[in-house]
CSV table of C-alpha atoms in Angstrom, one decimal:
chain,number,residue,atom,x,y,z
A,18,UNK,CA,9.0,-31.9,-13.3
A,19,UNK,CA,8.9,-34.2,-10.2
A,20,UNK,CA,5.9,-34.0,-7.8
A,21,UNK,CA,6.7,-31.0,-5.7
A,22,UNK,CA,8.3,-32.6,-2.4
A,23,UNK,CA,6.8,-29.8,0.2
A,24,UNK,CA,10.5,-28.0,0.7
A,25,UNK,CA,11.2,-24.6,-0.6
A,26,UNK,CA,14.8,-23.7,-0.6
A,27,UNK,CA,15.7,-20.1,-0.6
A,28,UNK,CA,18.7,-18.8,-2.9
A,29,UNK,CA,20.8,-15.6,-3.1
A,30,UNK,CA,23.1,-15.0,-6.0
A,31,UNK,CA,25.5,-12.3,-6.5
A,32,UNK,CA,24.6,-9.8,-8.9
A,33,UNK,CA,27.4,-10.8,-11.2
A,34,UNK,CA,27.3,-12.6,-14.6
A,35,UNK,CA,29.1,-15.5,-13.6
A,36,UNK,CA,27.8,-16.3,-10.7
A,37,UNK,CA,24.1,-15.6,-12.0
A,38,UNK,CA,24.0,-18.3,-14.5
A,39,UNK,CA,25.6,-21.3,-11.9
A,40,UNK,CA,22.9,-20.3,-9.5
A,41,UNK,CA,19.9,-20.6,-11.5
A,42,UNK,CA,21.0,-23.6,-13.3
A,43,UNK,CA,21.2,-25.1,-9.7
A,44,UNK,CA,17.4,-23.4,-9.1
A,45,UNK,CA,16.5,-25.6,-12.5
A,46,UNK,CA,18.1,-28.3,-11.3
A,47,UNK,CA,16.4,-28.5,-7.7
A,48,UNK,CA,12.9,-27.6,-9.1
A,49,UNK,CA,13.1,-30.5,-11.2
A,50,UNK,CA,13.7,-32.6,-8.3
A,51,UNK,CA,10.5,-31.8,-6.1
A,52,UNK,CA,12.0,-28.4,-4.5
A,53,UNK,CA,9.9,-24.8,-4.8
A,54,UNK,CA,12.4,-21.9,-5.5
A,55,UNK,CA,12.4,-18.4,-3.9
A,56,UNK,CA,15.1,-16.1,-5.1
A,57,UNK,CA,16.2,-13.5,-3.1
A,58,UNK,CA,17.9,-10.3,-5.5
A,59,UNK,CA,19.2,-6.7,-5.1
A,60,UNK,CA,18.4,-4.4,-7.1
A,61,UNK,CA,21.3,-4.0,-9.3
A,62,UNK,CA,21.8,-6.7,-12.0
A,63,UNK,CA,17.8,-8.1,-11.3
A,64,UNK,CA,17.6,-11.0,-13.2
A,65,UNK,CA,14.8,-11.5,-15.6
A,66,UNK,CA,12.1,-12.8,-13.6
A,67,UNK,CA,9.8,-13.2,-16.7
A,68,UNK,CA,12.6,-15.6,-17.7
A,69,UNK,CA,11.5,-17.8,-14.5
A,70,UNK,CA,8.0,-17.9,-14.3
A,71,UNK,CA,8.5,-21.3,-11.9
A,72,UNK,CA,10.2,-19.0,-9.1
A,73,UNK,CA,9.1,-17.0,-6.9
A,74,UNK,CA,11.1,-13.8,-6.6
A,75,UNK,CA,12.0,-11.2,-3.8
A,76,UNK,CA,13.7,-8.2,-4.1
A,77,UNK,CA,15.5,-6.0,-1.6
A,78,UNK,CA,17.5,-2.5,-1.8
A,79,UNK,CA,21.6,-2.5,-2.1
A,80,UNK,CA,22.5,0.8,-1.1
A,81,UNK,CA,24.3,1.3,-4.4
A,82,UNK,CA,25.1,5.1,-6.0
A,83,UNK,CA,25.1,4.9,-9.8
A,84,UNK,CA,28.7,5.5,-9.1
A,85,UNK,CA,28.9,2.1,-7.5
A,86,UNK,CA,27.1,0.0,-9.9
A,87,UNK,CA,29.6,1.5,-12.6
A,88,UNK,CA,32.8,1.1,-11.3
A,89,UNK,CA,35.2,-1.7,-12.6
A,90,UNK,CA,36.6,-2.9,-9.2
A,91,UNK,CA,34.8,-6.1,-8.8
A,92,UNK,CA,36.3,-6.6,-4.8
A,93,UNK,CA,35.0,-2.9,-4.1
A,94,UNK,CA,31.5,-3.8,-5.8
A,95,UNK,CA,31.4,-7.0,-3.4
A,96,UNK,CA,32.2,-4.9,-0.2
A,97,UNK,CA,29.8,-2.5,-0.9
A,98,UNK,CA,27.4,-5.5,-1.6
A,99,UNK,CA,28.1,-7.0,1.8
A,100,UNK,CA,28.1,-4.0,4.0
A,101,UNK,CA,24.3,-2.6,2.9
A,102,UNK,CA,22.3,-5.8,1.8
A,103,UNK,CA,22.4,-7.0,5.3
A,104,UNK,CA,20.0,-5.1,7.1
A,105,UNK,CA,17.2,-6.0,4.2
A,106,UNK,CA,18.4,-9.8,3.5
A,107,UNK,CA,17.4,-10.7,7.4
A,108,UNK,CA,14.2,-9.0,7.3
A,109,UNK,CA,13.4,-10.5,4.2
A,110,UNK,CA,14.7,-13.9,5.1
A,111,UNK,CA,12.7,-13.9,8.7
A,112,UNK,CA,9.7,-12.6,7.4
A,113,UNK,CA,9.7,-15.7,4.7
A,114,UNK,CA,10.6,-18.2,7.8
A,115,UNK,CA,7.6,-16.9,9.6
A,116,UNK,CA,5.5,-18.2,7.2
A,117,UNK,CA,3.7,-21.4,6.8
A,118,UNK,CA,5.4,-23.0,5.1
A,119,UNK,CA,8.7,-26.0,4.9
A,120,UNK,CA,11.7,-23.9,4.0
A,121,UNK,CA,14.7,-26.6,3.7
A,122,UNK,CA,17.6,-24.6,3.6
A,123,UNK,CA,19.4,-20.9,2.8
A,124,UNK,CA,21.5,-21.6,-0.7
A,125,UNK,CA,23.8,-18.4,-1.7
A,126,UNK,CA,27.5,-17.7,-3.0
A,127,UNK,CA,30.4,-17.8,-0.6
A,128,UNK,CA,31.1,-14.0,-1.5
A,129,UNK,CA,28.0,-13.1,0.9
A,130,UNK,CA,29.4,-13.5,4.2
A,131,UNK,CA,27.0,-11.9,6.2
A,132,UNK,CA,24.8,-14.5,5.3
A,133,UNK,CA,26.3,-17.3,7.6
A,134,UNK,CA,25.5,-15.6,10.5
A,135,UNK,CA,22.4,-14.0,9.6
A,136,UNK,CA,21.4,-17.8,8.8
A,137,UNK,CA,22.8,-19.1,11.8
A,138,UNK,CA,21.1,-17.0,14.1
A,139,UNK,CA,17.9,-17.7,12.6
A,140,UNK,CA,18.4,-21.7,12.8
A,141,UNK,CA,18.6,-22.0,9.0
A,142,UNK,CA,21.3,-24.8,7.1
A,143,UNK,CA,23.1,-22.4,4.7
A,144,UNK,CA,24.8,-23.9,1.8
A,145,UNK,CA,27.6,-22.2,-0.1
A,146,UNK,CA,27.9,-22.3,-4.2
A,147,UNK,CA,31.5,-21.7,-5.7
A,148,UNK,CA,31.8,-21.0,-9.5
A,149,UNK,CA,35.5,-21.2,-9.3
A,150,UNK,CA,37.8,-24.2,-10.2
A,151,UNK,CA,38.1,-26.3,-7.1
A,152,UNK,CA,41.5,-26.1,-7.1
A,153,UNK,CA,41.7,-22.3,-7.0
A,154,UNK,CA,38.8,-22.1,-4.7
A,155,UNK,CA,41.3,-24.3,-2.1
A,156,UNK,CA,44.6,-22.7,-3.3
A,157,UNK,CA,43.7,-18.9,-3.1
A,158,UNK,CA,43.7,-19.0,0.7
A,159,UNK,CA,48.0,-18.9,0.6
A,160,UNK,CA,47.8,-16.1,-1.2
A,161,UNK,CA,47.5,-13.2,1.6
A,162,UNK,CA,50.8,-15.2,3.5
A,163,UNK,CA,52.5,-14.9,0.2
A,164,UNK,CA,51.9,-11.2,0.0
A,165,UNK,CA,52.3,-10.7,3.4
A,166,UNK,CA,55.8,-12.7,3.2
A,167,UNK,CA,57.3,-10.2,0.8
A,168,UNK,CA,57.0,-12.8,-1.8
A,169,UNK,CA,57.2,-10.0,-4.1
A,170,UNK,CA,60.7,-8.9,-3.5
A,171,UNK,CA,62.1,-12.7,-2.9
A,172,UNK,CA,61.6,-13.7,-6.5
A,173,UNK,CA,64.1,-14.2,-9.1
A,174,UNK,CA,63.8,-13.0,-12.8
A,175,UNK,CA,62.5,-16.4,-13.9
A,176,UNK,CA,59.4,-15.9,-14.1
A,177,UNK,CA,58.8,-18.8,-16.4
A,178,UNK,CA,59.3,-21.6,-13.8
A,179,UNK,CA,56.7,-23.3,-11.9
A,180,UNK,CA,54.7,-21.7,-8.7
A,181,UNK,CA,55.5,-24.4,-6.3
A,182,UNK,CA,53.1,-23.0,-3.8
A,183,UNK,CA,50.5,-22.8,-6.2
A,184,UNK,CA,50.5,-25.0,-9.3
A,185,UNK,CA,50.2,-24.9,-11.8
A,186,UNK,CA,50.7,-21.5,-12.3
A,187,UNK,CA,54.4,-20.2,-13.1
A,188,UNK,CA,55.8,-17.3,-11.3
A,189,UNK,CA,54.7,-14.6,-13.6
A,190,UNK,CA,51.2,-15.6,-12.9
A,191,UNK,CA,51.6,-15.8,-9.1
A,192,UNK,CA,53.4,-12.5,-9.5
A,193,UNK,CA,50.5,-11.1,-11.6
A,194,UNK,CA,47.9,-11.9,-9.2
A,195,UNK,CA,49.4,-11.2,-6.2
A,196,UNK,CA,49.9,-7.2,-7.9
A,197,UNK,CA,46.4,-6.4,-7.5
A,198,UNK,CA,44.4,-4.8,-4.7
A,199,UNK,CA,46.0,-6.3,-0.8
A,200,UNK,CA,44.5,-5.5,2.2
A,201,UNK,CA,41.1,-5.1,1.3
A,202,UNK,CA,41.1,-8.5,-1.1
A,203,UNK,CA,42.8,-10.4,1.7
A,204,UNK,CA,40.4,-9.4,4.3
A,205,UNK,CA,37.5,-10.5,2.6
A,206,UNK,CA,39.2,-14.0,1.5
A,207,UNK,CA,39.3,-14.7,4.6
A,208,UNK,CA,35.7,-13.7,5.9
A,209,UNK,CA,35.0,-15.9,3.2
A,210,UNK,CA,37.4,-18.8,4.5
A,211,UNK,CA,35.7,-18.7,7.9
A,212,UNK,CA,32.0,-18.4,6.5
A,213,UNK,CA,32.1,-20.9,4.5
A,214,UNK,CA,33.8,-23.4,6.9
A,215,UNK,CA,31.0,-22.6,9.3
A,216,UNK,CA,28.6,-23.1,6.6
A,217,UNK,CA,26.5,-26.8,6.4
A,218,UNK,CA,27.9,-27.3,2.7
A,219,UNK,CA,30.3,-26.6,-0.2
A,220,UNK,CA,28.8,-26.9,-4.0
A,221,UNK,CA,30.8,-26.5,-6.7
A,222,UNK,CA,28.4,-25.7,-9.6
A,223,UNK,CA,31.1,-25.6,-12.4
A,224,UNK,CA,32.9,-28.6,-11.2
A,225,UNK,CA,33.7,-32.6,-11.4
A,226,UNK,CA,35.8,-35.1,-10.2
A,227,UNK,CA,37.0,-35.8,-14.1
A,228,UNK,CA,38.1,-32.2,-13.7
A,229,UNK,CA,39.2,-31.9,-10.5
A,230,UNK,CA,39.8,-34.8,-8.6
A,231,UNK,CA,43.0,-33.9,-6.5
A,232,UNK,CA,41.4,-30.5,-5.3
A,233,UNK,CA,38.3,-32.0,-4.1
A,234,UNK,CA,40.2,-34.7,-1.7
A,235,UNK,CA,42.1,-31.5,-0.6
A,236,UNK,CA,38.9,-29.4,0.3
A,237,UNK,CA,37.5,-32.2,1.8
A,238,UNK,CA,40.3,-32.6,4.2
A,239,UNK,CA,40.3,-28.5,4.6
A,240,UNK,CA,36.9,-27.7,5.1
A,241,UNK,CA,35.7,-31.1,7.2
A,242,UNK,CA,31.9,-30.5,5.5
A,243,UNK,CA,30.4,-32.0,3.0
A,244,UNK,CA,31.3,-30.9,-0.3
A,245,UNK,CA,29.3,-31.7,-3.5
A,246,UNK,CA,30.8,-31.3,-6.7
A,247,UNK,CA,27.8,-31.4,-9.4
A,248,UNK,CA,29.1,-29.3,-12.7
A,249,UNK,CA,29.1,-28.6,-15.1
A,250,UNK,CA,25.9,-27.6,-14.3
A,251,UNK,CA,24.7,-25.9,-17.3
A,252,UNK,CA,24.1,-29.5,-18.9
A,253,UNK,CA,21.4,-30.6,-16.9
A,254,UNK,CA,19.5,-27.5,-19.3
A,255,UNK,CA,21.0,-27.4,-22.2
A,256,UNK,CA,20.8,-23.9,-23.4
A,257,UNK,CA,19.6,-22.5,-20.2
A,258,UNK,CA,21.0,-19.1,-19.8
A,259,UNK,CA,20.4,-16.3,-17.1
A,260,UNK,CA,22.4,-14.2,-18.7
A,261,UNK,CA,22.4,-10.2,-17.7
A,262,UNK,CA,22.8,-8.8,-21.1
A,263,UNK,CA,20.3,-9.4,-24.2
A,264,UNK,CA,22.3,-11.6,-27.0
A,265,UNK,CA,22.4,-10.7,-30.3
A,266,UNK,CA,20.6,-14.2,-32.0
A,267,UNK,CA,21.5,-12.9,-35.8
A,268,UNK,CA,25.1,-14.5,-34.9
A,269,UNK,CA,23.0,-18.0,-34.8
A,270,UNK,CA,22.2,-17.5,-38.5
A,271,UNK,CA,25.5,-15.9,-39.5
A,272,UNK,CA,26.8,-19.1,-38.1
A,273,UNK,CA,25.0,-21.4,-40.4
A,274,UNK,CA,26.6,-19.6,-43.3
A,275,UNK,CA,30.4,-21.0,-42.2
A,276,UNK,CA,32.0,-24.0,-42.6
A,277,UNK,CA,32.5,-26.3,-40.0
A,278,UNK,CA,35.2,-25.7,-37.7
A,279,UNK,CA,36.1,-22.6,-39.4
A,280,UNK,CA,35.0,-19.6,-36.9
A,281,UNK,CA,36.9,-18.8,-34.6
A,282,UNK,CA,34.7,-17.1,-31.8
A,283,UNK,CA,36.1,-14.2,-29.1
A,284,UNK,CA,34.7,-13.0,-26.1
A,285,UNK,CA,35.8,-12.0,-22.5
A,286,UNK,CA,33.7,-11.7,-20.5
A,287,UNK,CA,31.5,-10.1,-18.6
A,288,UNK,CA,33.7,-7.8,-16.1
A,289,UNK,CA,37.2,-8.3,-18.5
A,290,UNK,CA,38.1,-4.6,-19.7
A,291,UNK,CA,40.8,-3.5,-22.1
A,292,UNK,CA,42.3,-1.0,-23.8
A,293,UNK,CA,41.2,0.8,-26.9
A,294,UNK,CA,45.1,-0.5,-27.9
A,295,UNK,CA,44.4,-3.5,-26.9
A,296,UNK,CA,41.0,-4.0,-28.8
A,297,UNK,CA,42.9,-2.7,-32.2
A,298,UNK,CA,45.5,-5.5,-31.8
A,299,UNK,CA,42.9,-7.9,-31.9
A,300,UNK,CA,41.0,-6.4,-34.3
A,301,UNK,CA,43.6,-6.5,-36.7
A,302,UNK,CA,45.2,-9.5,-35.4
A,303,UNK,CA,41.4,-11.3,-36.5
A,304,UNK,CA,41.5,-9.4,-39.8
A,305,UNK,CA,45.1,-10.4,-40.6
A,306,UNK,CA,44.7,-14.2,-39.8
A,307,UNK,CA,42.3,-14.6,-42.8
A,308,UNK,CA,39.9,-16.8,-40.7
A,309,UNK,CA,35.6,-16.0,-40.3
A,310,UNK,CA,35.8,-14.6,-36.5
A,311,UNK,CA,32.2,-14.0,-34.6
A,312,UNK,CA,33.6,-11.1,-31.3
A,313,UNK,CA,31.9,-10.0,-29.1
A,314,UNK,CA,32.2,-6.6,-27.9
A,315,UNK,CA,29.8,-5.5,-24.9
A,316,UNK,CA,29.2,-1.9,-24.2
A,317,UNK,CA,32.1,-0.5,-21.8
A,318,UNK,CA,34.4,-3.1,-22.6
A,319,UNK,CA,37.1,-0.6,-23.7
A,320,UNK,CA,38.2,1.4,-21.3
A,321,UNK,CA,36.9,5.2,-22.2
A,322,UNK,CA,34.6,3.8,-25.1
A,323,UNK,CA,31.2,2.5,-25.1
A,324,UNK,CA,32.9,-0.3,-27.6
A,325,UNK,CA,33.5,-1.0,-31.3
A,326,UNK,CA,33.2,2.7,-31.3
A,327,UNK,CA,36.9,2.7,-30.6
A,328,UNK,CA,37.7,0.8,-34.0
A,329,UNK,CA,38.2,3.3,-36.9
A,330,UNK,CA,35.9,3.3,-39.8
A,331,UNK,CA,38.0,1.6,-42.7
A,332,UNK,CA,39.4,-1.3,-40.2
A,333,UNK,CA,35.7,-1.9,-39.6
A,334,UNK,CA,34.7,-2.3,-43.2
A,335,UNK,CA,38.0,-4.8,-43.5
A,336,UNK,CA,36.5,-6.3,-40.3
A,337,UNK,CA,33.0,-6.9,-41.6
A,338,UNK,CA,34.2,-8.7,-45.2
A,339,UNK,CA,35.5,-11.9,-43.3
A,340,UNK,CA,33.3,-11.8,-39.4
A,341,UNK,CA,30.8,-10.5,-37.1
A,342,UNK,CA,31.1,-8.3,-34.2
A,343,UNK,CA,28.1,-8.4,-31.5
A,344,UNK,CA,27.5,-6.4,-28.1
A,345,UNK,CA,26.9,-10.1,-26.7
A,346,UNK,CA,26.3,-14.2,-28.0
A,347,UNK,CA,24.2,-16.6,-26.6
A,348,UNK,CA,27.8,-18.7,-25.5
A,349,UNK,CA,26.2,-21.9,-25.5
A,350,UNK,CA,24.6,-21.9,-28.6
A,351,UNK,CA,27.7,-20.5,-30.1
A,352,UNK,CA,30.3,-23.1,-28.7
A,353,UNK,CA,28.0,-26.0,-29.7
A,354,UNK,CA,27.3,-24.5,-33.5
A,355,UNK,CA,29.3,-27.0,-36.1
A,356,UNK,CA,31.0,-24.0,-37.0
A,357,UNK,CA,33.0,-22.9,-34.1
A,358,UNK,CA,36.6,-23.9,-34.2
A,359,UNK,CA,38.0,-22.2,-31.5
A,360,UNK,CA,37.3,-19.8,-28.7
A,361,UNK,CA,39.7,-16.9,-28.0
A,362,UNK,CA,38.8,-16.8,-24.4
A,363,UNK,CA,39.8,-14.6,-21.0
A,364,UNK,CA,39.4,-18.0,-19.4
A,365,UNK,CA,36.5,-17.3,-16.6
A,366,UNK,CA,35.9,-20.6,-15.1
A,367,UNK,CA,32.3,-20.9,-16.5
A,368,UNK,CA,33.5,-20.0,-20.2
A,369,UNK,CA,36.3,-22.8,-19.8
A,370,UNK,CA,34.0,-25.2,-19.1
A,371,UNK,CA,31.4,-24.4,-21.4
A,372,UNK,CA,33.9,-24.7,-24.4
A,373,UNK,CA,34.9,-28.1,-22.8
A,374,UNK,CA,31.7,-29.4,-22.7
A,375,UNK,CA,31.8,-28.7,-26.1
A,376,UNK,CA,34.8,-29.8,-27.5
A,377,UNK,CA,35.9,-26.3,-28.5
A,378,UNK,CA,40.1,-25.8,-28.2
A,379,UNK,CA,40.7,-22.5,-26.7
A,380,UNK,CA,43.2,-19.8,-27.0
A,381,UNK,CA,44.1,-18.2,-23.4
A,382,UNK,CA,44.3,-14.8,-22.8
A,383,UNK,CA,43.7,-14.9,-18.8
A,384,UNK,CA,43.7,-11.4,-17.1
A,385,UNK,CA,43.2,-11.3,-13.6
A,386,UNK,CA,42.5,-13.5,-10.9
A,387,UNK,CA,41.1,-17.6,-11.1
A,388,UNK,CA,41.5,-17.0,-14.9
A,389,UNK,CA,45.4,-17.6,-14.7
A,390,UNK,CA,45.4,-20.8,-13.1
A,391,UNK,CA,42.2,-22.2,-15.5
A,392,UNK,CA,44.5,-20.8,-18.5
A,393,UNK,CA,47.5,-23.0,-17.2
A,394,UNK,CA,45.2,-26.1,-16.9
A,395,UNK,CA,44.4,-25.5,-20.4
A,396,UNK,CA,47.2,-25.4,-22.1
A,397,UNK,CA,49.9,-26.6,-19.7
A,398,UNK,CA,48.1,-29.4,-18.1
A,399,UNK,CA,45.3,-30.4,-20.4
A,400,UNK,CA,46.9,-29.5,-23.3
A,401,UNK,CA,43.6,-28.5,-25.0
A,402,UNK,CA,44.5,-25.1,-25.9
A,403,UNK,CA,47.5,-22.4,-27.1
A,404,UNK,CA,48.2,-19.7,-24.6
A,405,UNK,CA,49.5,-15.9,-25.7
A,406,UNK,CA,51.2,-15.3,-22.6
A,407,UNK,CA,50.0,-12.1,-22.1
A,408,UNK,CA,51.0,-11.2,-25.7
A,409,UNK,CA,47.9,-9.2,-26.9
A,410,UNK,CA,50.1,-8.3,-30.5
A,411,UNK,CA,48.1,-8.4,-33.9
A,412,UNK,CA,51.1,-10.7,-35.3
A,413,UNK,CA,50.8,-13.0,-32.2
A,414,UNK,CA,46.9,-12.7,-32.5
A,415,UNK,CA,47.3,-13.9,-36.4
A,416,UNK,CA,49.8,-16.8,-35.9
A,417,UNK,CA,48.1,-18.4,-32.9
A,418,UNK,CA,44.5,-18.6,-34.5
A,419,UNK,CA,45.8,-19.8,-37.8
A,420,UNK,CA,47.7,-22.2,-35.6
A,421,UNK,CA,44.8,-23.6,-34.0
A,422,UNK,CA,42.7,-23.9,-36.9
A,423,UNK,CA,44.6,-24.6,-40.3
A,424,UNK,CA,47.7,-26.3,-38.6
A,425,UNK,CA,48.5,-30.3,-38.0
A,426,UNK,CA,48.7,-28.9,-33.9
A,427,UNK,CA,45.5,-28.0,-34.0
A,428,UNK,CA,43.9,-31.1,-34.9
A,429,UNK,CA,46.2,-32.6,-32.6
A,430,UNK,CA,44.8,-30.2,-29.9
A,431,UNK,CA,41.0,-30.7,-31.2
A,432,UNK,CA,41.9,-34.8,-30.5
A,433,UNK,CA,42.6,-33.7,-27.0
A,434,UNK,CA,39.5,-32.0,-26.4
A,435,UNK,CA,37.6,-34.4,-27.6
A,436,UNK,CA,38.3,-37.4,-25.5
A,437,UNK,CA,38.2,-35.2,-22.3
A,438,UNK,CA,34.5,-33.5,-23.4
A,439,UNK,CA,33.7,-37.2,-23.5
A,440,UNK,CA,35.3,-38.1,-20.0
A,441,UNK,CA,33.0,-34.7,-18.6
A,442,UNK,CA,30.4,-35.6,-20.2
A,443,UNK,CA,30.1,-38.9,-18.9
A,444,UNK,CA,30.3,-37.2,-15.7
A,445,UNK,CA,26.5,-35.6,-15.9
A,446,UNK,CA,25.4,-38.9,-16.9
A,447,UNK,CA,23.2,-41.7,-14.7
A,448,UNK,CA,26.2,-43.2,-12.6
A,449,UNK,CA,28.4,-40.5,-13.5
A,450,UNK,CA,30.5,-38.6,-10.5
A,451,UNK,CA,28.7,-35.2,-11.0
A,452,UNK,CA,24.9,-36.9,-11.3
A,453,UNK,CA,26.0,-38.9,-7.7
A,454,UNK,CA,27.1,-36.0,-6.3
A,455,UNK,CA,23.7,-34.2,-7.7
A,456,UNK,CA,21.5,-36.8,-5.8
A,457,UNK,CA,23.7,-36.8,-2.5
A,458,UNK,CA,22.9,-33.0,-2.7
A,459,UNK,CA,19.4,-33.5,-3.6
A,460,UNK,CA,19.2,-35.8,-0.2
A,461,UNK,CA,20.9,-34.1,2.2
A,462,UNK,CA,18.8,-30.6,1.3
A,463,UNK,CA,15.9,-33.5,2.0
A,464,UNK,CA,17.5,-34.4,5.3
A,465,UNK,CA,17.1,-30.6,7.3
């Protein structure tokens, strides 16, 4: 580490898997460059402060029922968030300002947005971290007009053409995301619009010019701050995880045992659900394509199951003769292993760039949300990956994997991937657009 600079900068993640990780790679990063780290946390999802022995941690109540912290809807979880940390953030935050000591700046995700105010009326420069794509981050503002413009019922039945008011997502997509919750989602999209335009600065933690390019020049025209695209962040620390569940290392070693490009790995998520259906499609859709899978299969992924409960006892023994199912994988280690050929991915933002970093094709099975568009730039405008189209089928499930790894497209596909890990990953490097931006940041938290 650098000689410690004198600043301290304050952050504040949402409890939330992907946002977690972003936000304490950015902590690394910024200890590493002179600043000292204080992280503000609820209660629900504390990270692992043992983890971070270099930070200094505070934590404050959340107000949330066991019923809370267990429900599925992550807009309602947010809400709740937002209306009963407030009160304990400030007196946290003003009790830290009173002491002696040179705090630079407030650094938190653009889903608090009491924190802009609370910040401002305490004289403190709050920037804003984003883990989405850039280009949904600056495209998801149209959406409430769309609803509220009965874009529902205007539509024709093909659903297969392009979203000109939101590429590159086709219709279906559009259509798919504008189905879910309304009033309460648009609301707080745009508290979040207005906070974070009030804010002193936009980081995108997951994002780079080689990535995005178009939708920064847009956001920087939208949000008239500066705006400081530094991802993907996770490769300033290789292997640096925060994650909120424990991973099962054996996968590691079952790993080793594959040939190379032969595993295809599965995962979505941390907050995707399904359906016990759904997870016997894939099940047999693994076990039928004849390929070594690693899956991962977290506790209360299936709806009304703890898990791979759901799967019936003889499919399991078919399962276990050609893969490995674990309640959670170190993702990084996984993507980088020789082994992994492919990821069979819900297509969170963080999860697509970690498997482009690492030159792993994907398969798409998006569900809600950012994931739809990051699915389209995969496979539509990338090209680096197959998408089911919503088909979760054990015979689609079978063809596309074999596709991707025994098929001439593949290796056309894996071609594709490689040269544009290579463009990202030139992006981290000294005189890259990501390390630039890195320093500007590092300078202008220098400059309050």
């Amino acid at each position: 580490m650098e000689k410690s600079n004198g600043l301290r900068v304050i952050m504040f993640p949402l409890p939330i898997q992907g946002c977690v990780n972003p936000m304490f790679q950015l902590a690394k990063i910024l200890h590493s460059r002179g600043f000292s780290i204080t992280v503000i946390h609820t209660r629900f999802n504390a990270p692992k402060t043992s983890n971070h022995s270099l930070f200094t941690f505070l934590e404050i109540p959340d107000g949330l029922s066991e019923k809370d912290k267990s429900t599925h809807d992550v807009t309602l979880l947010l809400t709740l968030l937002n209306r009963s940390c407030e009160a304990p953030f400030r007196e946290c935050l003003t009790k830290l300002l009173q002491e002696k000591q040179r705090i630079s700046c407030l650094i938190d995700d653009a889903g608090w947005i009491f924190t802009q105010p609370v910040a401002q009326s305490l004289n403190l420069p709050r920037l804003v971290t984003n883990t989405y794509k850039v280009s949904f981050f600056v495209g998801h503002f149209v959406l409430p007009p769309l609803r509220r413009d009965r874009y529902l019922l205007q539509q024709g039945s093909e659903q297969d053409e392009p979203a000109e008011e939101f590429p590159p997502l086709r219709k279906k997509d559009l259509l798919q995301i504008l189905e879910g919750e309304t009033e309460v989602l648009d609301s707080y999209s745009d508290m979040i619009l207005q906070t974070t335009k009030a804010s002193s600065g936009l980081i995108f933690v997951s994002s780079c010019e080689e990535l995005d390019q178009d939708s920064l020049s847009q956001a920087r025209k939208d949000f008239q701050l500066p705006i400081f695209a530094i991802g993907p962040s996770h490769s300033y620390f290789p292997g640096s995880s925060s994650s909120l569940f424990t991973p099962d290392q054996t996968c590691i070693q079952w790993l080793d045992k594959q040939e190379d490009n032969s595993v295809i790995y599965v995962s979505f998520g941390s907050v995707v659900n399904i359906t016990e259906s759904e997870l016997l499609e894939v099940a047999w859709g693994l076990r039928n394509s004849e390929q070594p899978f690693l899956w991962v299969v977290r506790v209360g992924m299936v709806n009304g199951t703890k898990g791979v409960e759901a799967i019936p006892e003889e499919l399991m023994e078919r399962l276990e003769e050609k893969g490995k199912i674990v309640k959670w994988a170190p993702q990084q280690e996984v993507l980088k292993h020789r082994a992994t050929g492919g990821f069979l991915t819900h297509n969170g933002w963080n999860s697509t760039v970690e498997s482009v970093c690492e030159g792993v094709p994907m398969i798409c099975v998006p569900s809600v949300w950012d994931q739809l568009l990051n699915a389209r730039f995969v496979s539509d405008v990338w090209m680096v990956g197959l998408h089911l189209e919503g088909r979760i089928e054990r015979d689609e499930i079978e063809r596309v994997v074999r596709r991707l790894l025994l098929e001439p497209e593949g290796e056309v596909i894996r071609e594709r991937m490689k040269l544009l890990k290579e463009k990202v990953g030139r992006s981290v490097k000294e005189n890259g657009s990501a390390n630039r931006s890195l320093q500007d940041l590092v300078d202008y938290i220098s400059s309050f």
